[in-house]
mmCIF file of C-alpha atoms in Angstrom:
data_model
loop_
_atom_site.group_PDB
_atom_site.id
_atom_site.type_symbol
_atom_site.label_atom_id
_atom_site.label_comp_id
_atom_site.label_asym_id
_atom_site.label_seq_id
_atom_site.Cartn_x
_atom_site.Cartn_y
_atom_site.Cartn_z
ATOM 1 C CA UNK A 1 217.033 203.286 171.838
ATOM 2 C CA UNK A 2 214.731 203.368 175.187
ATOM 3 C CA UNK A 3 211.141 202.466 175.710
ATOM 4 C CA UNK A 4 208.984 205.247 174.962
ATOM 5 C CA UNK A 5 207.396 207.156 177.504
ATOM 6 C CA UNK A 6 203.769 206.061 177.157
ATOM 7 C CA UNK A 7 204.593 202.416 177.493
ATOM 8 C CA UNK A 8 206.421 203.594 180.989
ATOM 9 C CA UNK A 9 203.608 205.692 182.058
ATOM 10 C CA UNK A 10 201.383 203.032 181.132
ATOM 11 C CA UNK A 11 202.919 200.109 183.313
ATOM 12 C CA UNK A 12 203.242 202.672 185.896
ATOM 13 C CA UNK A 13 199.697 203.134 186.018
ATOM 14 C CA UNK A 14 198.866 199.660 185.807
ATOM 15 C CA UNK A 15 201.284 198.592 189.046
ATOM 16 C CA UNK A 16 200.323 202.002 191.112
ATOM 17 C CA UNK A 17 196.231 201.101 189.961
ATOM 18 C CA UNK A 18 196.410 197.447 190.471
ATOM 19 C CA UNK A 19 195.455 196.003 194.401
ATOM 20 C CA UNK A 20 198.602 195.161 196.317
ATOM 21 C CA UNK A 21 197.605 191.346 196.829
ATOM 22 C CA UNK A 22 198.664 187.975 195.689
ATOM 23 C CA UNK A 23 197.325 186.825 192.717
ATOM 24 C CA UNK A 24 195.555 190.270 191.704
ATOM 25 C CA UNK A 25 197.160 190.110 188.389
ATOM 26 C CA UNK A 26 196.500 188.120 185.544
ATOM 27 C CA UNK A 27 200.092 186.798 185.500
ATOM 28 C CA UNK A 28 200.739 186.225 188.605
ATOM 29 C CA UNK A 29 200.457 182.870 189.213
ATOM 30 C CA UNK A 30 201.883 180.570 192.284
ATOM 31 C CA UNK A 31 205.536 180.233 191.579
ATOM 32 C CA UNK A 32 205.184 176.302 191.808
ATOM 33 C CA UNK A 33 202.705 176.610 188.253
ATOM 34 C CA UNK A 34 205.358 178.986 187.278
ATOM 35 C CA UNK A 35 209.323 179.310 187.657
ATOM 36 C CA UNK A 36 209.003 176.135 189.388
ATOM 37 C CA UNK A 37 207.912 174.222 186.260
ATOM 38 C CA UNK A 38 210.153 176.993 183.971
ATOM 39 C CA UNK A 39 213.747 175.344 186.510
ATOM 40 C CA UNK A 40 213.176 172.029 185.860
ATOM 41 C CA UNK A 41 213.469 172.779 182.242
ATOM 42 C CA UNK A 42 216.167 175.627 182.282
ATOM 43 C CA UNK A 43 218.698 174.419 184.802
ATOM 44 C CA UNK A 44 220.119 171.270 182.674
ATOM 45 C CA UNK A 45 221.127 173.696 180.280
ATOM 46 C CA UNK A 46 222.729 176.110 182.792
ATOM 47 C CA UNK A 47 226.509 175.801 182.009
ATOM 48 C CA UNK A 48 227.365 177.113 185.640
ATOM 49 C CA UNK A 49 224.468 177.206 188.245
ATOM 50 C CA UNK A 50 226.602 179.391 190.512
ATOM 51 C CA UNK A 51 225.887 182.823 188.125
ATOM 52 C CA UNK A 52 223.742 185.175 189.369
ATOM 53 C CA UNK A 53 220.166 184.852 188.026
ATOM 54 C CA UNK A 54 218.577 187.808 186.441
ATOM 55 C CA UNK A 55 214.779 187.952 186.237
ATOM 56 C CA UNK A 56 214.165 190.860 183.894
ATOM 57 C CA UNK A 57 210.673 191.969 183.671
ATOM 58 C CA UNK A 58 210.087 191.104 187.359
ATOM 59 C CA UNK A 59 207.290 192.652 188.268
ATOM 60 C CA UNK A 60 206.361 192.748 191.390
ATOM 61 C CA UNK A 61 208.601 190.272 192.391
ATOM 62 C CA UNK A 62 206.353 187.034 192.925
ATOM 63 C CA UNK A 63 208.591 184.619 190.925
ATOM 64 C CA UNK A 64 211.794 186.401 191.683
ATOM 65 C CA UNK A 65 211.748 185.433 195.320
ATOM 66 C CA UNK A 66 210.957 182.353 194.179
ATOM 67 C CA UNK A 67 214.189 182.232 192.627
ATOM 68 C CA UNK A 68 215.990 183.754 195.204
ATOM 69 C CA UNK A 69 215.255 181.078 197.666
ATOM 70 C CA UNK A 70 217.300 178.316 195.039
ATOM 71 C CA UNK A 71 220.001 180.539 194.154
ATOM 72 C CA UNK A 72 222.334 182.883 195.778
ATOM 73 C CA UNK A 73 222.776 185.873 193.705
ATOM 74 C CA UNK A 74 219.108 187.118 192.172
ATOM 75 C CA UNK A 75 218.267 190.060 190.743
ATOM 76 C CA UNK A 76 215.055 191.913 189.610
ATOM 77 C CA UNK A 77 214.735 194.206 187.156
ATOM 78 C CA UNK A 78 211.650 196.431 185.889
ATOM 79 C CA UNK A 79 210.799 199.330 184.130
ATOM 80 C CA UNK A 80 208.189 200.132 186.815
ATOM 81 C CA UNK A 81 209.070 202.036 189.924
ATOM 82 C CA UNK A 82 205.296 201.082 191.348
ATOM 83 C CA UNK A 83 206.541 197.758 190.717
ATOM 84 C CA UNK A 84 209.781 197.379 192.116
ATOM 85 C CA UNK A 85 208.163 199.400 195.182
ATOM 86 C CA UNK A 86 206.267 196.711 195.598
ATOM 87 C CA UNK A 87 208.692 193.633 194.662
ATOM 88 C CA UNK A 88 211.186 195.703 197.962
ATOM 89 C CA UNK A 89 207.626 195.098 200.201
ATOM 90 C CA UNK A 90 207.495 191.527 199.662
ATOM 91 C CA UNK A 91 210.887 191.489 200.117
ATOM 92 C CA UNK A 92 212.146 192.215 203.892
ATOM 93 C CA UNK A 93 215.260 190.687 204.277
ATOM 94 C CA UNK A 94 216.393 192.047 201.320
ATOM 95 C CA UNK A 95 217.200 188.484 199.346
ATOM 96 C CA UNK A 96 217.010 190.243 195.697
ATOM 97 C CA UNK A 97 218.563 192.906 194.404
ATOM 98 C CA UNK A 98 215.753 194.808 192.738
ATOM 99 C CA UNK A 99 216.444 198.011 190.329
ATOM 100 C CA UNK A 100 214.368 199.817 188.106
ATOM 101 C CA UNK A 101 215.753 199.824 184.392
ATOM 102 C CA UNK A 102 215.366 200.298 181.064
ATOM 103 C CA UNK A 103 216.190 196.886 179.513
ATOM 104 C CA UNK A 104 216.654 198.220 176.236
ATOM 105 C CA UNK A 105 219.085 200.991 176.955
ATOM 106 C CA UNK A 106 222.532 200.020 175.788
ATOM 107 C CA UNK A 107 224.204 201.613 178.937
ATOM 108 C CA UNK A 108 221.726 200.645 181.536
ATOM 109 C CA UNK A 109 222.509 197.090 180.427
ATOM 110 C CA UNK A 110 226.200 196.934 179.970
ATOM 111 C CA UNK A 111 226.419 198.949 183.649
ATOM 112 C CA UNK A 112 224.630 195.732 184.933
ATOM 113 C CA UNK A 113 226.391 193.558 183.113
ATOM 114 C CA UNK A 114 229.481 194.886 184.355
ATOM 115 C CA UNK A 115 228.405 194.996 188.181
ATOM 116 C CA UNK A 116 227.098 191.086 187.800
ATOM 117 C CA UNK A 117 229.125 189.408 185.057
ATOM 118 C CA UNK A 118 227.785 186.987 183.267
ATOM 119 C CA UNK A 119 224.139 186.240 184.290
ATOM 120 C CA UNK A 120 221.708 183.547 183.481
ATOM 121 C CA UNK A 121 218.240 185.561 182.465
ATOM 122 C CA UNK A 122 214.438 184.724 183.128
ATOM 123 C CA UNK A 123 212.289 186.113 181.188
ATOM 124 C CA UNK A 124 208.361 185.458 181.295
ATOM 125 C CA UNK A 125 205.958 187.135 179.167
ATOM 126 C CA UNK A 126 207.192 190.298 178.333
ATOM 127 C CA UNK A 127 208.339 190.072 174.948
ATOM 128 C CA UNK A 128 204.915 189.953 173.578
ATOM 129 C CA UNK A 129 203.769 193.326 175.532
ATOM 130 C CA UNK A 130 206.961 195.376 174.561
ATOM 131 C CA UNK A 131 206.464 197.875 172.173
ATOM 132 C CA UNK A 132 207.015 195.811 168.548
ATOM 133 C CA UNK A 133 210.330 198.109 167.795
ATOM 134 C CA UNK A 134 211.663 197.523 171.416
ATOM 135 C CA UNK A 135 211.375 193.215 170.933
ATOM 136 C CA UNK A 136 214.766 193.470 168.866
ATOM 137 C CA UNK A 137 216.994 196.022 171.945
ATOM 138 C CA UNK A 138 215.449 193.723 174.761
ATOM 139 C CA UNK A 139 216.738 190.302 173.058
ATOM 140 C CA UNK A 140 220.181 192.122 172.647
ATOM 141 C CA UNK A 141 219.848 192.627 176.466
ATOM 142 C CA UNK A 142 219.314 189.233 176.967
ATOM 143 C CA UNK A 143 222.393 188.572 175.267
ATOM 144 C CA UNK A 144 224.976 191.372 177.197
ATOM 145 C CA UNK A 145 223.534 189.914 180.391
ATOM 146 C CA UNK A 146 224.435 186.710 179.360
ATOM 147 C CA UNK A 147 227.924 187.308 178.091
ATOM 148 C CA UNK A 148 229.637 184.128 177.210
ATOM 149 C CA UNK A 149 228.611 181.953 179.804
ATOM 150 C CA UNK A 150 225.038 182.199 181.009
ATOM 151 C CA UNK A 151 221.637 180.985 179.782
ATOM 152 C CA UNK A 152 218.078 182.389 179.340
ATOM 153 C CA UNK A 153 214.864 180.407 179.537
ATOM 154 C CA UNK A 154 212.738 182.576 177.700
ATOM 155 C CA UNK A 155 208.699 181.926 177.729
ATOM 156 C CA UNK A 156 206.309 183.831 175.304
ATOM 157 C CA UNK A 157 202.173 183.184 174.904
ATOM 158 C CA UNK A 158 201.966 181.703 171.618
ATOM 159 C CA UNK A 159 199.715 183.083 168.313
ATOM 160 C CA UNK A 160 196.766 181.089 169.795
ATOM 161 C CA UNK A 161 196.917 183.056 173.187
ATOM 162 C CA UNK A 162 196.497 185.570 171.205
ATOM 163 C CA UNK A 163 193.251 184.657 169.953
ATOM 164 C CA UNK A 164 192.018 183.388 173.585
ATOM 165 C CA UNK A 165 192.681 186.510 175.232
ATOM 166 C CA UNK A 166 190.724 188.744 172.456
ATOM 167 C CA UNK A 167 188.016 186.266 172.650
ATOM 168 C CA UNK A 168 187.406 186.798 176.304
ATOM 169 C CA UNK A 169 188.041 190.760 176.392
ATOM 170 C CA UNK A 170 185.363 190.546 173.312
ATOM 171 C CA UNK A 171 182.516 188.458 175.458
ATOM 172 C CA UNK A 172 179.262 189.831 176.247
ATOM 173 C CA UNK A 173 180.117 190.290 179.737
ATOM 174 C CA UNK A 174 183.271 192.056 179.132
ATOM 175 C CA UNK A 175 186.740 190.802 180.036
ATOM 176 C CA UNK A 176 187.063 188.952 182.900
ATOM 177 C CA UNK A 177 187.848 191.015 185.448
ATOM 178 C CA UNK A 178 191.739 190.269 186.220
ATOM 179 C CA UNK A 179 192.151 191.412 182.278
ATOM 180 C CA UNK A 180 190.443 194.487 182.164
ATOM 181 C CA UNK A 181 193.326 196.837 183.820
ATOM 182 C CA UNK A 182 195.606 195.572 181.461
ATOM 183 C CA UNK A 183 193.534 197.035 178.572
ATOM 184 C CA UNK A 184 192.327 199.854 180.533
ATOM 185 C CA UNK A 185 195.942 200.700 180.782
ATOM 186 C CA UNK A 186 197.387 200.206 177.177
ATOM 187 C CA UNK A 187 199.142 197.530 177.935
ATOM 188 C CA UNK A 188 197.164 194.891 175.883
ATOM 189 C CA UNK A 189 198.994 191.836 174.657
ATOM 190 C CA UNK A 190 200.402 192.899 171.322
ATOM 191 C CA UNK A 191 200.323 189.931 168.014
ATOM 192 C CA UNK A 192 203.404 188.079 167.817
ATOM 193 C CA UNK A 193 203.967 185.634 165.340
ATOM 194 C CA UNK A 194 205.324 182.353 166.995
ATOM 195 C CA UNK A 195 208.762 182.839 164.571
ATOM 196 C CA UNK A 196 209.580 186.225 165.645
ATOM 197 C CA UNK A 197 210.790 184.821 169.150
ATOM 198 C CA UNK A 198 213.415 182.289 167.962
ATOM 199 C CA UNK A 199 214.368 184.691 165.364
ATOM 200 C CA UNK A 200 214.891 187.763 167.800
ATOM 201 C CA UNK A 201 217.710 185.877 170.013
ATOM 202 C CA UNK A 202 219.185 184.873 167.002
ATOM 203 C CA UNK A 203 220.009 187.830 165.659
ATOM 204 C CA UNK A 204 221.150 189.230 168.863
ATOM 205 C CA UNK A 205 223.821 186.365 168.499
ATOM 206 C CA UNK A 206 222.564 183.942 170.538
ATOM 207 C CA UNK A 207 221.736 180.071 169.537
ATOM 208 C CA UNK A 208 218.185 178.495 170.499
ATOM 209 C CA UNK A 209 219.402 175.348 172.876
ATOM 210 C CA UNK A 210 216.323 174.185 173.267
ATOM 211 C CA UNK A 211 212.166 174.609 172.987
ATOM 212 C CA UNK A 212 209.047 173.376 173.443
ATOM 213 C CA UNK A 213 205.486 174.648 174.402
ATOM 214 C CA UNK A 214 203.279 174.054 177.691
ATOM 215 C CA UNK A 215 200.467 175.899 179.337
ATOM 216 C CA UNK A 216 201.242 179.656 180.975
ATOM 217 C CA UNK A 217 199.029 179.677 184.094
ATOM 218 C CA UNK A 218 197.276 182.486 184.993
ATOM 219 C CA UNK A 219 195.834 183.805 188.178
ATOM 220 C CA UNK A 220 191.642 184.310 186.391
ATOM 221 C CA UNK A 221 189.172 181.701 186.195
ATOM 222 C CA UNK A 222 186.073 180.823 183.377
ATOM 223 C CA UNK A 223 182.615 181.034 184.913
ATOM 224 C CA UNK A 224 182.245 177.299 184.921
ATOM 225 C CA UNK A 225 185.936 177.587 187.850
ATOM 226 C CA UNK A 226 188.554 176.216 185.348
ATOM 227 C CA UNK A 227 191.725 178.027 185.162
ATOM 228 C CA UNK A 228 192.868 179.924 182.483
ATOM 229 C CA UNK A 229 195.703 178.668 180.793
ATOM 230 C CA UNK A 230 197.381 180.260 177.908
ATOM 231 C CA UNK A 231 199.382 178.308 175.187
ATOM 232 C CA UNK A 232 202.749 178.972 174.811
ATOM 233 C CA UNK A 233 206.698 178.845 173.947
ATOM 234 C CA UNK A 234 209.456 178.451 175.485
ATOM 235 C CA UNK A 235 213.312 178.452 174.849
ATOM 236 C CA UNK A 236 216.500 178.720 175.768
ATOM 237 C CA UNK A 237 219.202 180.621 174.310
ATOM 238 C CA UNK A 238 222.672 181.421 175.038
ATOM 239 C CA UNK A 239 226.375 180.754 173.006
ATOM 240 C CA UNK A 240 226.711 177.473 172.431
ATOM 241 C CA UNK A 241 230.212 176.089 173.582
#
């Protein structure tokens, strides 16, 4: 099974459309509100911190080079050739291996796999805007890339994100305005329920190690300045020894 071809034309859009700036997109926050706070709770559970680190889902790149500068094999992966164009930009000397892939092809996956070995995967917020029928091939990705040895921190906006995020594209003054190319473009958060996540890795084959819940920062702002911050989950998974 592969992502269908609207929901790749439709992220291609959204990273060709989107200004080429930092923090012009509604996820992408400063890496210290971000990854940084994601590490401190994924690397105890990292059974060997020398495996290459896979963020999959990178985007353009923001968090991966955060990565990159704490570990010494990183690579980025995205469905998005606008995306990983951009991810390359920010990234002259070449630090990250980034690749355009379909994380829930079979092939694609194993081929990585097999050029990496076992990985440890982050993956931020891209569960919940996969197509519902490609949730269940992307956690089985997770769990090739892992192999018998890695870990994934996995973070998802929770149910009650959800709600926040309709509220605010539904207010009189329409969505704020780092949220409306991401509806513009069909790429609209999709409803989750808070189980499906745990459950997803889990039938992949993978055991939940840990989980908890803390704010997902984003890059937009309320009228009244504060920061919006979206509820959410987080876990890790992997094979427990």
């Amino acid at each position: 099974m592969s992502v269908t071809s609207r929901y790749k034309d439709a992220w291609e859009g959204f990273w060709q459309d989107v200004p080429d700036r930092a923090g012009a997109v509604l996820w992408d926050a400063e890496p210290a509100l971000t990854a940084g706070i994601h590490l401190a709770l994924f690397e105890p559970h990292m059974t060997d911190p020398a495996l290459p680190v896979v963020d999959l889902g990178c985007g353009n790149g923001t968090q991966t080079l955060y990565l990159a500068d704490r570990f010494e094999h990183v690579a980025g992966v995205d469905l998005a050739p606008a995306a990983i164009a951009r991810a390359r930009r920010g990234d002259p000397e070449g630090q990250v291996a980034f690749t355009v892939a379909d994380a829930t092809e079979p092939t694609t996956v194993r081929r990585l796999h097999g050029e990496l070995g076992d990985a440890q995967v982050y993956l931020r917020s891209v569960l919940h805007q996969c197509e519902p029928l490609d949730r269940g091939p992307l956690a089985e990705a997770v769990a090739v890339l892992l192999g018998t040895r890695g870990r994934a921190f996995v973070v998802e906006p929770d149910e009650r994100a959800g709600r926040i995020l309709r509220d605010l594209a539904q207010s009189p003054d329409g969505p704020p305005p780092k949220l409306r190319p991401v509806f513009a473009h069909g790429i609209a958060p999709g409803a989750m329920p808070d189980a499906q996540v745990p459950e997803l890795f889990r039938a992949a084959g993978l055991d939940v190690l840990a989980s908890g819940e803390l704010p997902l920062t984003t890059t937009e702002y309320l009228p009244d300045g504060t920061r919006i911050e979206l509820p959410s989950q987080w876990l890790v998974v992997g094979r427990a020894a």
